[in-house]
PDB file of C-alpha atoms in Angstrom:
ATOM      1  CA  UNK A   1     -20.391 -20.297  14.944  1.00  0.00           C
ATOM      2  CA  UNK A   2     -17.692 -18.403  16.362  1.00  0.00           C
ATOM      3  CA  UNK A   3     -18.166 -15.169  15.565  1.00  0.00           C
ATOM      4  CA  UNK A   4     -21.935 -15.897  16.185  1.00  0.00           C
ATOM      5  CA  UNK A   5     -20.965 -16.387  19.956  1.00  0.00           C
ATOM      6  CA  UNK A   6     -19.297 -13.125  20.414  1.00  0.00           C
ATOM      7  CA  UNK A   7     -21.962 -10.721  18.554  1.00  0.00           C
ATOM      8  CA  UNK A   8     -24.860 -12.904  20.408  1.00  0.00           C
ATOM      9  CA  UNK A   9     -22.852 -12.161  23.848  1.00  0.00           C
ATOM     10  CA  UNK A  10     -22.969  -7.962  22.351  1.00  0.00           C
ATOM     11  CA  UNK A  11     -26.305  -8.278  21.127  1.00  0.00           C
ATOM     12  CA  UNK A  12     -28.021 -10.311  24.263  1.00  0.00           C
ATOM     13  CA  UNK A  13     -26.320  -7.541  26.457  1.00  0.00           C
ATOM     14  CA  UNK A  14     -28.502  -4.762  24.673  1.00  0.00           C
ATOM     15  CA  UNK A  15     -31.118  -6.985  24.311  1.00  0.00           C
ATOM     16  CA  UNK A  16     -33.358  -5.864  27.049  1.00  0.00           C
ATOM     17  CA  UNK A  17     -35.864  -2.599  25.948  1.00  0.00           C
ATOM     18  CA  UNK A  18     -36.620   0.533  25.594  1.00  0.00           C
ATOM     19  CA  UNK A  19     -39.060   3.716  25.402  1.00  0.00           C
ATOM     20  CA  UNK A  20     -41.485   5.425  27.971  1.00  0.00           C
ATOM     21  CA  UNK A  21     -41.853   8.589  29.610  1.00  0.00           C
ATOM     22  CA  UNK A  22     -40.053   9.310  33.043  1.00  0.00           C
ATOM     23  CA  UNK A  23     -42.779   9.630  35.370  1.00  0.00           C
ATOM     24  CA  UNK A  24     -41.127  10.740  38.479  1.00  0.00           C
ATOM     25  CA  UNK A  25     -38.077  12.800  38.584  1.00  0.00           C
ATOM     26  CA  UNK A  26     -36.981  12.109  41.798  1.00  0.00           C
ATOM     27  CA  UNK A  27     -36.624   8.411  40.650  1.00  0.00           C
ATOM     28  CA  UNK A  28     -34.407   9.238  38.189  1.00  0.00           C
ATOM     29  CA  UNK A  29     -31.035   8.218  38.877  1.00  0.00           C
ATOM     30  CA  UNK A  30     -29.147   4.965  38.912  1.00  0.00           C
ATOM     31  CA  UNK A  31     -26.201   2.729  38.761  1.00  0.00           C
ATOM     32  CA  UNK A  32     -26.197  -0.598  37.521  1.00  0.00           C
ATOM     33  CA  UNK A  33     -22.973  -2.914  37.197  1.00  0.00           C
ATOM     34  CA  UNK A  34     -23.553  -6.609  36.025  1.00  0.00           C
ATOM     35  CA  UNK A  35     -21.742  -9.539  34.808  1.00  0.00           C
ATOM     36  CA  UNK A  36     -23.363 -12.184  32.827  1.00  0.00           C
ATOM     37  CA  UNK A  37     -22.378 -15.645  31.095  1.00  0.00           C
ATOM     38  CA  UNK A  38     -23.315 -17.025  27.954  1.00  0.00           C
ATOM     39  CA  UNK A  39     -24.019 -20.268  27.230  1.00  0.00           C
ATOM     40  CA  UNK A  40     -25.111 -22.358  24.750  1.00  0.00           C
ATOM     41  CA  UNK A  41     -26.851 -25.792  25.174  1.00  0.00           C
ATOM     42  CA  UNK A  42     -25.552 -25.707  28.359  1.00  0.00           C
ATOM     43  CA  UNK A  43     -21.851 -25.043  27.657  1.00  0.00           C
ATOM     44  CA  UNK A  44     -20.082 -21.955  28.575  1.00  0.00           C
ATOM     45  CA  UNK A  45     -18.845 -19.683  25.397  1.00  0.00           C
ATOM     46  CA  UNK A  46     -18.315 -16.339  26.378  1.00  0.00           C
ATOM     47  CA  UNK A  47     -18.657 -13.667  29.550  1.00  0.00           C
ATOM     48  CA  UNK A  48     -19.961 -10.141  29.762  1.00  0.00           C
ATOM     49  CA  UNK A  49     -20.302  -6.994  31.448  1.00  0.00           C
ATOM     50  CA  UNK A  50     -22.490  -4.251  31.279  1.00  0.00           C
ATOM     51  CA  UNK A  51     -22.571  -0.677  32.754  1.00  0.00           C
ATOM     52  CA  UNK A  52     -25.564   1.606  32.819  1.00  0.00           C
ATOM     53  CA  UNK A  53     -25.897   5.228  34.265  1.00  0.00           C
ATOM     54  CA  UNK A  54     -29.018   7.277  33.962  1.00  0.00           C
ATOM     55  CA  UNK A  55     -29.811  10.771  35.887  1.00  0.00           C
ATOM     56  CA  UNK A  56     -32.927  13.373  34.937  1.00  0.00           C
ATOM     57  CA  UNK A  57     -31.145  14.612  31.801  1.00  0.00           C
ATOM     58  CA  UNK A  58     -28.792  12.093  30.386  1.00  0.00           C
ATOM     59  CA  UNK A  59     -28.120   7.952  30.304  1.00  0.00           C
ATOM     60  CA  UNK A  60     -24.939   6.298  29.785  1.00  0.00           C
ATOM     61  CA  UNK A  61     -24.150   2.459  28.727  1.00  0.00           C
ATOM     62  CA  UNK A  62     -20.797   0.564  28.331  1.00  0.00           C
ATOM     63  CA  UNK A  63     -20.566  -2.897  27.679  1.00  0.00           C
ATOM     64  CA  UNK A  64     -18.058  -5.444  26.622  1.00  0.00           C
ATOM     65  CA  UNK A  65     -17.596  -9.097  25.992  1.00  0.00           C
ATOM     66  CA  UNK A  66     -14.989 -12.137  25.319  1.00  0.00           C
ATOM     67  CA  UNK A  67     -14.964 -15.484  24.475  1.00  0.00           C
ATOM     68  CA  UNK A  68     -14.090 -18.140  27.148  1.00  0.00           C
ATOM     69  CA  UNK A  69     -15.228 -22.124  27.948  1.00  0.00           C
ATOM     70  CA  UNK A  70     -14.401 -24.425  24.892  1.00  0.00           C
ATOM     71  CA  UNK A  71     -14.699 -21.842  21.883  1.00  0.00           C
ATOM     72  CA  UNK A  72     -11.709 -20.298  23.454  1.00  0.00           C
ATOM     73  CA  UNK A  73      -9.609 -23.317  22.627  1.00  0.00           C
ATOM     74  CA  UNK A  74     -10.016 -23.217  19.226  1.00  0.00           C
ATOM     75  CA  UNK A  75     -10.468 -18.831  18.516  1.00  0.00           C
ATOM     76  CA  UNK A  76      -9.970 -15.966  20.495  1.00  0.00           C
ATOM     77  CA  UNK A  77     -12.513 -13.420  20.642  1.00  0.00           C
ATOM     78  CA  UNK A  78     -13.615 -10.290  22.338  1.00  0.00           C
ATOM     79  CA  UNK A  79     -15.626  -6.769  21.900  1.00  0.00           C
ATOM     80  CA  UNK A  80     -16.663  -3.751  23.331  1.00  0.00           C
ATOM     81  CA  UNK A  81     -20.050  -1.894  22.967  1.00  0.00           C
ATOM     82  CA  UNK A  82     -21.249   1.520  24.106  1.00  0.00           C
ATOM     83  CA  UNK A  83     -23.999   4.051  23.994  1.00  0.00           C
ATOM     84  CA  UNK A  84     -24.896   7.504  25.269  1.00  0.00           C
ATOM     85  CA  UNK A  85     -27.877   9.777  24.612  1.00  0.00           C
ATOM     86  CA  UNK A  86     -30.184  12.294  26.238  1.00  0.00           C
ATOM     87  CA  UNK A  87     -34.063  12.408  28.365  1.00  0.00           C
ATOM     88  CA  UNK A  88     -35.601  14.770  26.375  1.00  0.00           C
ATOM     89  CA  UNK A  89     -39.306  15.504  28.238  1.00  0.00           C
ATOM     90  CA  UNK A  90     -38.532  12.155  29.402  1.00  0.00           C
ATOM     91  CA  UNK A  91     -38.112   9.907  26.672  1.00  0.00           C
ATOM     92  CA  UNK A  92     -34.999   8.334  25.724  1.00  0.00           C
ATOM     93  CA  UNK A  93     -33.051  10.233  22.935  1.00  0.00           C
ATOM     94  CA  UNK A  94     -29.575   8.289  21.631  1.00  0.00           C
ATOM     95  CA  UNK A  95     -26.742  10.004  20.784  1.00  0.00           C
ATOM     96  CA  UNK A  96     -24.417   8.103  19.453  1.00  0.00           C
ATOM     97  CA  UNK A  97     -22.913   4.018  19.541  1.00  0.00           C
ATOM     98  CA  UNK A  98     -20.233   2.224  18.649  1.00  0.00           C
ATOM     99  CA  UNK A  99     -19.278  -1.390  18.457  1.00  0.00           C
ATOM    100  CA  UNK A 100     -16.028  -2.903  18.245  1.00  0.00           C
ATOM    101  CA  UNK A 101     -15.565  -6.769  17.870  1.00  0.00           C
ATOM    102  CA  UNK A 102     -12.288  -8.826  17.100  1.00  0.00           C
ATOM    103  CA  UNK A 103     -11.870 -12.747  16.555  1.00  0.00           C
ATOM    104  CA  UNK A 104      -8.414 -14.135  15.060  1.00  0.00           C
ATOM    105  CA  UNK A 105     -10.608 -14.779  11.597  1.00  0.00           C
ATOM    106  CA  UNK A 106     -12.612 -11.247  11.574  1.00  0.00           C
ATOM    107  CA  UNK A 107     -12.875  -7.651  12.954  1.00  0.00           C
ATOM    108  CA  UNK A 108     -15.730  -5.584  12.387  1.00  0.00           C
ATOM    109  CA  UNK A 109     -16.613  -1.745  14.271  1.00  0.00           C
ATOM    110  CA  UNK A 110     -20.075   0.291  13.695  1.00  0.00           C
ATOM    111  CA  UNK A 111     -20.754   4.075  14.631  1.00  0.00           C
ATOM    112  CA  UNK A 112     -23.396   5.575  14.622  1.00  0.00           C
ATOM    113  CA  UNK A 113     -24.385   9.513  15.256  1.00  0.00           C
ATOM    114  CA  UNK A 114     -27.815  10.033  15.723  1.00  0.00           C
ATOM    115  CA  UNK A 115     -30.149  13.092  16.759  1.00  0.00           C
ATOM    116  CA  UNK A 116     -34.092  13.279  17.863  1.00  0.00           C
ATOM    117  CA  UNK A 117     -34.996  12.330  14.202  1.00  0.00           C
ATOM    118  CA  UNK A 118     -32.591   9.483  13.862  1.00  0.00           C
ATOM    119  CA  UNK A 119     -29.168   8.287  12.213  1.00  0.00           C
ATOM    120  CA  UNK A 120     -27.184  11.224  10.901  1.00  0.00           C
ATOM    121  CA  UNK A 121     -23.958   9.780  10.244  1.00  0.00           C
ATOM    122  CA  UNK A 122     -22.862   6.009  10.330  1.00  0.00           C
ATOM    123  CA  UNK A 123     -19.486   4.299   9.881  1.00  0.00           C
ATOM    124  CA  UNK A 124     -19.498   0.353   9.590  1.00  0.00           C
ATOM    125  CA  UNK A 125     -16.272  -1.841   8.766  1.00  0.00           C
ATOM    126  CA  UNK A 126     -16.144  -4.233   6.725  1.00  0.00           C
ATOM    127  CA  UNK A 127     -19.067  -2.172   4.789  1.00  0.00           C
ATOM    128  CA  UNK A 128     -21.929  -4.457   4.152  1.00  0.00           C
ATOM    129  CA  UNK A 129     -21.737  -5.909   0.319  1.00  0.00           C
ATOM    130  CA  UNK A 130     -24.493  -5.281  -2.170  1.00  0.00           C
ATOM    131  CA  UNK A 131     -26.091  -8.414  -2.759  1.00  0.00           C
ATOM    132  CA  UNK A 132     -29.364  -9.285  -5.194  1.00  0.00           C
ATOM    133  CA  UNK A 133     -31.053 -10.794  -2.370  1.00  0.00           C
ATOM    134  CA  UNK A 134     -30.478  -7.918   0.727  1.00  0.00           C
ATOM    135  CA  UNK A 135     -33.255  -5.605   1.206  1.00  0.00           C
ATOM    136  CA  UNK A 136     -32.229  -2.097   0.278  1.00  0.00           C
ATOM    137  CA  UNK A 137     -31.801   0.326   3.716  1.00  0.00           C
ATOM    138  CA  UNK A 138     -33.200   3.495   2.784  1.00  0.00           C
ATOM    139  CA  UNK A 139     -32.978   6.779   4.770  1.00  0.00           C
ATOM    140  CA  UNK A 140     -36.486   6.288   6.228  1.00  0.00           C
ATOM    141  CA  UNK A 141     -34.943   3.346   7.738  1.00  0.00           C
ATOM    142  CA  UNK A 142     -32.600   5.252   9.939  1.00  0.00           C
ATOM    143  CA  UNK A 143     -35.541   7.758  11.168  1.00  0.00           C
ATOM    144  CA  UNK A 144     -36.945   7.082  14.773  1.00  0.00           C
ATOM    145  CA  UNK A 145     -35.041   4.554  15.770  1.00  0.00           C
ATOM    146  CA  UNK A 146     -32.985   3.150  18.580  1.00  0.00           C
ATOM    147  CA  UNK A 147     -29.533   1.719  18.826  1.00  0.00           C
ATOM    148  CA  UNK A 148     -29.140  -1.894  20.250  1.00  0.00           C
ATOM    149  CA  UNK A 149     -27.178  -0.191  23.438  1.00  0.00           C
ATOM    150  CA  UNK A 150     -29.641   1.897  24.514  1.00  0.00           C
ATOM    151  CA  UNK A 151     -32.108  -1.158  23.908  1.00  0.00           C
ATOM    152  CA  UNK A 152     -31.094  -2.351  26.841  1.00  0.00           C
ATOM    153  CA  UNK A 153     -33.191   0.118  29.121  1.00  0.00           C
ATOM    154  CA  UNK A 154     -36.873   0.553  29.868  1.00  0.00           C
ATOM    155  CA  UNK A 155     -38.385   3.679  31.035  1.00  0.00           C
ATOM    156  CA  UNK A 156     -41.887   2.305  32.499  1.00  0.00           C
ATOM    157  CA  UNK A 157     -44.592   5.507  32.083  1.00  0.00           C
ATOM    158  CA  UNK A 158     -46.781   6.553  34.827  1.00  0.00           C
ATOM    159  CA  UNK A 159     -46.747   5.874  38.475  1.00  0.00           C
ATOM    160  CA  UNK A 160     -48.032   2.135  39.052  1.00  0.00           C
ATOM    161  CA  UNK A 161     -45.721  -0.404  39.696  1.00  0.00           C
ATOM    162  CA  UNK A 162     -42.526  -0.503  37.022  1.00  0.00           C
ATOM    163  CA  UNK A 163     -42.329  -4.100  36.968  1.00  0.00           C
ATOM    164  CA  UNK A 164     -45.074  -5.029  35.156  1.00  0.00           C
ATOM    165  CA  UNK A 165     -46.825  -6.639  32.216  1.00  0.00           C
ATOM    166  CA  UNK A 166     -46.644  -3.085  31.146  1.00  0.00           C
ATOM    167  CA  UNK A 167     -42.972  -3.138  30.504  1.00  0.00           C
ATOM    168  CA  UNK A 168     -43.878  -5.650  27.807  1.00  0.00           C
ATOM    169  CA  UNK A 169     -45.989  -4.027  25.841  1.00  0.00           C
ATOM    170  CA  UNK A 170     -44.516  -2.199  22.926  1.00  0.00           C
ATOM    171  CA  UNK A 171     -42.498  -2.861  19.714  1.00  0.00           C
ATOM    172  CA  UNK A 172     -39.054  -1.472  19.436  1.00  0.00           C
ATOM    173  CA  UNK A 173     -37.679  -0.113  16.312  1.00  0.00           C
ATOM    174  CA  UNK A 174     -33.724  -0.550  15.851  1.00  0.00           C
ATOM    175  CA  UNK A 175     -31.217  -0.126  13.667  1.00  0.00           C
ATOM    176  CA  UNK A 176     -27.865  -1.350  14.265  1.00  0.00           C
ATOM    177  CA  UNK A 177     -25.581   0.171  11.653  1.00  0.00           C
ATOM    178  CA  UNK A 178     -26.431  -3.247   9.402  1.00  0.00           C
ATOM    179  CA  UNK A 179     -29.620  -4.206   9.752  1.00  0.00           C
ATOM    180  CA  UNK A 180     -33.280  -2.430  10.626  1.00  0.00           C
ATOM    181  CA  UNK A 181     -35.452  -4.885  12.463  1.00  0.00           C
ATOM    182  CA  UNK A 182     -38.346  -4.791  15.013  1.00  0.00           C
ATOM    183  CA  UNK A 183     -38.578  -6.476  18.395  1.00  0.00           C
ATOM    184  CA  UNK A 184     -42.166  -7.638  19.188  1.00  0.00           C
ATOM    185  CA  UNK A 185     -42.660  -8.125  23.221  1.00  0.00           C
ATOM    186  CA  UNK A 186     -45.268  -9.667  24.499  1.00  0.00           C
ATOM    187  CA  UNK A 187     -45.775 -10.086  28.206  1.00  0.00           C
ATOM    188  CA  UNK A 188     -45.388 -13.925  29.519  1.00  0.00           C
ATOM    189  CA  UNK A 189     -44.992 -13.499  33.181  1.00  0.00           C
ATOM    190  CA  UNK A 190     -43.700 -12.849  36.231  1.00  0.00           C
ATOM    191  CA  UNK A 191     -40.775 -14.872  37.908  1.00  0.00           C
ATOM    192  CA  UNK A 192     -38.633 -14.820  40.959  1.00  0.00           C
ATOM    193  CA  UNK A 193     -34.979 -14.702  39.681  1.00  0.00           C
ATOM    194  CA  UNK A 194     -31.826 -14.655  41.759  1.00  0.00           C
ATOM    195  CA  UNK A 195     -27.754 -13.302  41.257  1.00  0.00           C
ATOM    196  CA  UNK A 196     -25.214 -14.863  42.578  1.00  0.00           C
ATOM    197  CA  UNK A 197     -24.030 -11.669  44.010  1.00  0.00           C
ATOM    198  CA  UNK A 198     -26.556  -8.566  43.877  1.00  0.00           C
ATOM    199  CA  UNK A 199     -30.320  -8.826  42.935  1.00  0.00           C
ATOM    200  CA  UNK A 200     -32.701 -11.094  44.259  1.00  0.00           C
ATOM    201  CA  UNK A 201     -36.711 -10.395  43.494  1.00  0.00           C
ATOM    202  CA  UNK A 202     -39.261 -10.585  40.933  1.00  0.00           C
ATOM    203  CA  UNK A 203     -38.327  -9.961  37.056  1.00  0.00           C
ATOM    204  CA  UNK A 204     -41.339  -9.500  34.487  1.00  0.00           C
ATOM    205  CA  UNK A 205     -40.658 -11.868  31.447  1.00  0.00           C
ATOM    206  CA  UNK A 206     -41.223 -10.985  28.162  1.00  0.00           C
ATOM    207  CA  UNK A 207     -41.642 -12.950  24.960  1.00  0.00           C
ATOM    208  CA  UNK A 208     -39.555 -11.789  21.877  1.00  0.00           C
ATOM    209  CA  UNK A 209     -40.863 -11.964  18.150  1.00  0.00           C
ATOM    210  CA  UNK A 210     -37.634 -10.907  15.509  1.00  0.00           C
ATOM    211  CA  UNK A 211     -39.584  -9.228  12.675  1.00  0.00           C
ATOM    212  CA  UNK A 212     -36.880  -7.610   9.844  1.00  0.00           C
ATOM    213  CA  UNK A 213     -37.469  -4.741   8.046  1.00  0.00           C
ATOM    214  CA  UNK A 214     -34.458  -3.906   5.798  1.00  0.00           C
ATOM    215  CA  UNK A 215     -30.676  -4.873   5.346  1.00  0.00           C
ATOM    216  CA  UNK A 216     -31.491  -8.590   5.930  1.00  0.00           C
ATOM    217  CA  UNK A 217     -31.410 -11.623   3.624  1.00  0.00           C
ATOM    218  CA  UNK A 218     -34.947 -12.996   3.652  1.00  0.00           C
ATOM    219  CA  UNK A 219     -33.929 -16.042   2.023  1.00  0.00           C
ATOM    220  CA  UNK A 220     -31.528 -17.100   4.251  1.00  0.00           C
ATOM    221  CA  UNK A 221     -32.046 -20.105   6.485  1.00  0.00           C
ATOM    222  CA  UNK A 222     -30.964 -18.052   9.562  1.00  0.00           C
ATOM    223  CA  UNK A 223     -33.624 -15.455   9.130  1.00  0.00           C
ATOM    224  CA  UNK A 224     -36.604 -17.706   7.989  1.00  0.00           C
ATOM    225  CA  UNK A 225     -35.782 -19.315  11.276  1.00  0.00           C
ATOM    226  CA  UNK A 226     -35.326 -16.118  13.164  1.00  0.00           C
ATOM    227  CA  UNK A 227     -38.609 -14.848  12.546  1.00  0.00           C
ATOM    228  CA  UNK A 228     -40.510 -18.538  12.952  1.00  0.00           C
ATOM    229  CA  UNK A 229     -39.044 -18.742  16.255  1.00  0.00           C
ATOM    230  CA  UNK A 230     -41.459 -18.297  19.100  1.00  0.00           C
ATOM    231  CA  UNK A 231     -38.914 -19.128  22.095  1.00  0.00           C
ATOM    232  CA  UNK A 232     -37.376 -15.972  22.176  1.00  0.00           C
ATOM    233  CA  UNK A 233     -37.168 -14.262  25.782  1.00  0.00           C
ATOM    234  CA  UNK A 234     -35.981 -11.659  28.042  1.00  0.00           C
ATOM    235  CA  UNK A 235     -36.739 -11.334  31.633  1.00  0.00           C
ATOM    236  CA  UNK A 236     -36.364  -7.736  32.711  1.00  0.00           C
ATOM    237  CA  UNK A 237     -34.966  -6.546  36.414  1.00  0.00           C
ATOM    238  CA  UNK A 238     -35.197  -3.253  37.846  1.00  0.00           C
ATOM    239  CA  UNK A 239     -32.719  -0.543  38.880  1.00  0.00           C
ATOM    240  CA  UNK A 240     -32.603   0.700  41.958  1.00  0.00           C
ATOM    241  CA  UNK A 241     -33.295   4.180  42.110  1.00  0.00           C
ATOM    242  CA  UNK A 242     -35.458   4.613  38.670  1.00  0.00           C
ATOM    243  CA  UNK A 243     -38.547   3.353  36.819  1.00  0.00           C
ATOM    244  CA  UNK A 244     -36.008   1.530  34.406  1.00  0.00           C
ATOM    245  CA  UNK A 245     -35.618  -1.989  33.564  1.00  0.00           C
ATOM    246  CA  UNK A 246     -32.737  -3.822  32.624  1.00  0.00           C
ATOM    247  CA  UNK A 247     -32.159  -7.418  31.037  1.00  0.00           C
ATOM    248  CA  UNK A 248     -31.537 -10.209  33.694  1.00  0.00           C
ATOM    249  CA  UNK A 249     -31.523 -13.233  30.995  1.00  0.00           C
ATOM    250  CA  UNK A 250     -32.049 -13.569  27.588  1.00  0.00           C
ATOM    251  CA  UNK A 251     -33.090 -16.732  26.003  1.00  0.00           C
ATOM    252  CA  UNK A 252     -33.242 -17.916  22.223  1.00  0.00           C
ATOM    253  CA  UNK A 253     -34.064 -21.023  21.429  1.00  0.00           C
ATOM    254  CA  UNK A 254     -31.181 -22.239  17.942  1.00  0.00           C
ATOM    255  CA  UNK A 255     -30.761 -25.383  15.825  1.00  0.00           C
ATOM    256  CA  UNK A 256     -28.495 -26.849  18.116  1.00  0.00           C
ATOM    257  CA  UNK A 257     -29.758 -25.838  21.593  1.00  0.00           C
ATOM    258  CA  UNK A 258     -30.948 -22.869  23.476  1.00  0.00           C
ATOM    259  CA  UNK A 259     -28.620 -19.313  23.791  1.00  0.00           C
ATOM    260  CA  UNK A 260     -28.994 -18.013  27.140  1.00  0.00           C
ATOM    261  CA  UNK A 261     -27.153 -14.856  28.973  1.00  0.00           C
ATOM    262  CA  UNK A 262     -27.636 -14.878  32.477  1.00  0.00           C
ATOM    263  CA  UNK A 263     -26.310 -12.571  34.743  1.00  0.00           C
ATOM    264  CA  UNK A 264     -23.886 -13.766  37.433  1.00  0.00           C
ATOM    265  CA  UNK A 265     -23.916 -10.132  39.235  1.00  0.00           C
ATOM    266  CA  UNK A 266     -27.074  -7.655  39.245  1.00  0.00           C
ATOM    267  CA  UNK A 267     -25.903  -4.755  41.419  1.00  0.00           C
ATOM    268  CA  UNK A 268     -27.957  -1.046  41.509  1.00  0.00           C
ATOM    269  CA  UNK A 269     -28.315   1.444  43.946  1.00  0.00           C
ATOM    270  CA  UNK A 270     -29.962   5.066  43.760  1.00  0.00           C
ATOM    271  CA  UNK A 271     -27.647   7.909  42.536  1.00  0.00           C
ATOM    272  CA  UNK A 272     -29.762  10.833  43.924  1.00  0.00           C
ATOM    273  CA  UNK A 273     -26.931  13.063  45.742  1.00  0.00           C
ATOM    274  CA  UNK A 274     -23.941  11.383  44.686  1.00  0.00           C
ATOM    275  CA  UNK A 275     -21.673  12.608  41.353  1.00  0.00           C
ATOM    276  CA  UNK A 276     -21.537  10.242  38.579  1.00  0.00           C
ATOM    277  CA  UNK A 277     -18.273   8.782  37.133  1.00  0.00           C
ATOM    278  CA  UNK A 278     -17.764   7.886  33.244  1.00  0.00           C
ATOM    279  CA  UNK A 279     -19.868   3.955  32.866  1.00  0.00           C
ATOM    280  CA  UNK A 280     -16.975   1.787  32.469  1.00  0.00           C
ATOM    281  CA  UNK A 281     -17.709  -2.505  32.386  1.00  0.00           C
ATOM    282  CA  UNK A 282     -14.723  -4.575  32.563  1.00  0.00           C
ATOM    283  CA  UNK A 283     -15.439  -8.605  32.223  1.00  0.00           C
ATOM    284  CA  UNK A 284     -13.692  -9.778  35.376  1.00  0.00           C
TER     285      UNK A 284
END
């Protein structure tokens, strides 16, 4: 349960989506800082904050997380996340990632090196065991996919309005150094949504559907329930500037109550003009 709340906090950060063709290059650069909480059936477990940079050629994303509320009396906790890759003709083109999180029971750290045709070279500690029941990864696994970092961004094609059903409609392909796993969205509607310092305005909301390709134990409880579960969401917020989208709140519904990240700050502006510093997020 523990260590659950700290990767969910890493994972719900990059949760958001990904893929598209930049339309308009003068809409192409952008800042985002936000800080989010996570929560689960209501009680606080963790914080986070996440960092994303884009311009015409290049994107940027740092994000990190801790442990705080009432798991924090009992186990400390915190991680660190991060992501950078190329536009390439306008579609999103990782580079590498790298995950680090730490609990007083457990550390674990992924890397991952990746080109236009996918992984190239991968380091993941503690190495995941050989078991009867895992589904073999296989090379063709690791070929056109997308880290969970630069998940977390949406590049909305053509020149109607970015925030859209259209944002929803794709399946994203990602590997994450463990597991390879597809992300079903499905549009369920617009919503007015509102930050306690920063955004205020309409975010599109998608439905979620977890379907696992390889790495995973499909007899596990956990998974079987995974991919049953239809309350899965993500509700998507734009940043100023681009045609991208970035998560707001994330939503799973669990055994014992619903997971939720919401942010507590949404700021963007427009970078057009201004230099760009190294994305940094620091959980205040």
């Amino acid at each position: 349960m523990l260590r659950f709340s700290l990767t969910a906090t890493l994972a719900l950060v990059g949760a958001g989506t990904l893929a598209g063709t930049l339309a308009t290059p003068v809409l192409a650069d952008g800042r985002l800082e936000a800080r989010y909480k996570l929560s689960l059936a209501g009680l606080e477990l963790g914080r986070a904050a996440l960092v994303l940079e884009v311009d015409e050629k290049s994107y940027t994303a740092s994000g990190s997380a801790r442990l705080t509320g009432v798991v924090q009396a009992v186990s400390t906790g915190k991680g660190t996340a991060g992501a950078r890759g190329q536009i390439d003709h306008g579609v999103l083109a990782p580079r590498a990632f790298a995950m680090e999180a730490e609990t007083d029971k457990k550390a674990e750290a992924i890397r991952l090196v990746m080109n236009g045709a996918g992984v190239t070279d991968m380091n993941v500690e503690p190495p995941v065991m050989p078991v009867p029941d895992r589904v073999p990864l296989t090379d063709k696994d690791k070929r056109g996919v997308f880290d969970p970092m630069s998940a977390a961004l949406i590049m909305v094609p053509g020149t109607e309005e970015a925030l859209s059903a259209k944002a929803c409609e794709r399946t994203l392909s990602i590997f994450d150094g463990r597991q390879r796993y597809d992300l079903e969205l499905s549009f369920e509607r617009m919503e007015e949504v509102k930050a306690e310092k920063g955004y205020v305005g309409p975010a599109v909301v998608c439905r979620i559907a977890y379907r696992p390709v390889a790495g995973h134990r499909p007899n596990r409880s956990g998974v079987k329930y995974m991919m049953k579960n239809k309350e899965m969401y993500v509700w998507l917020a734009p940043i100023a500037g681009t045609r991208m989208l970035a998560p707001f709140r994330a939503a799973v519904t669990t055994a014992i109550g619903v997971a939720q990240l919401e942010a507590l700050s949404f700021i963007s502006e427009p970078m057009v003009g201004r230099q760009a510093g190294p994305a940094k997020a620091a959980i205040p």
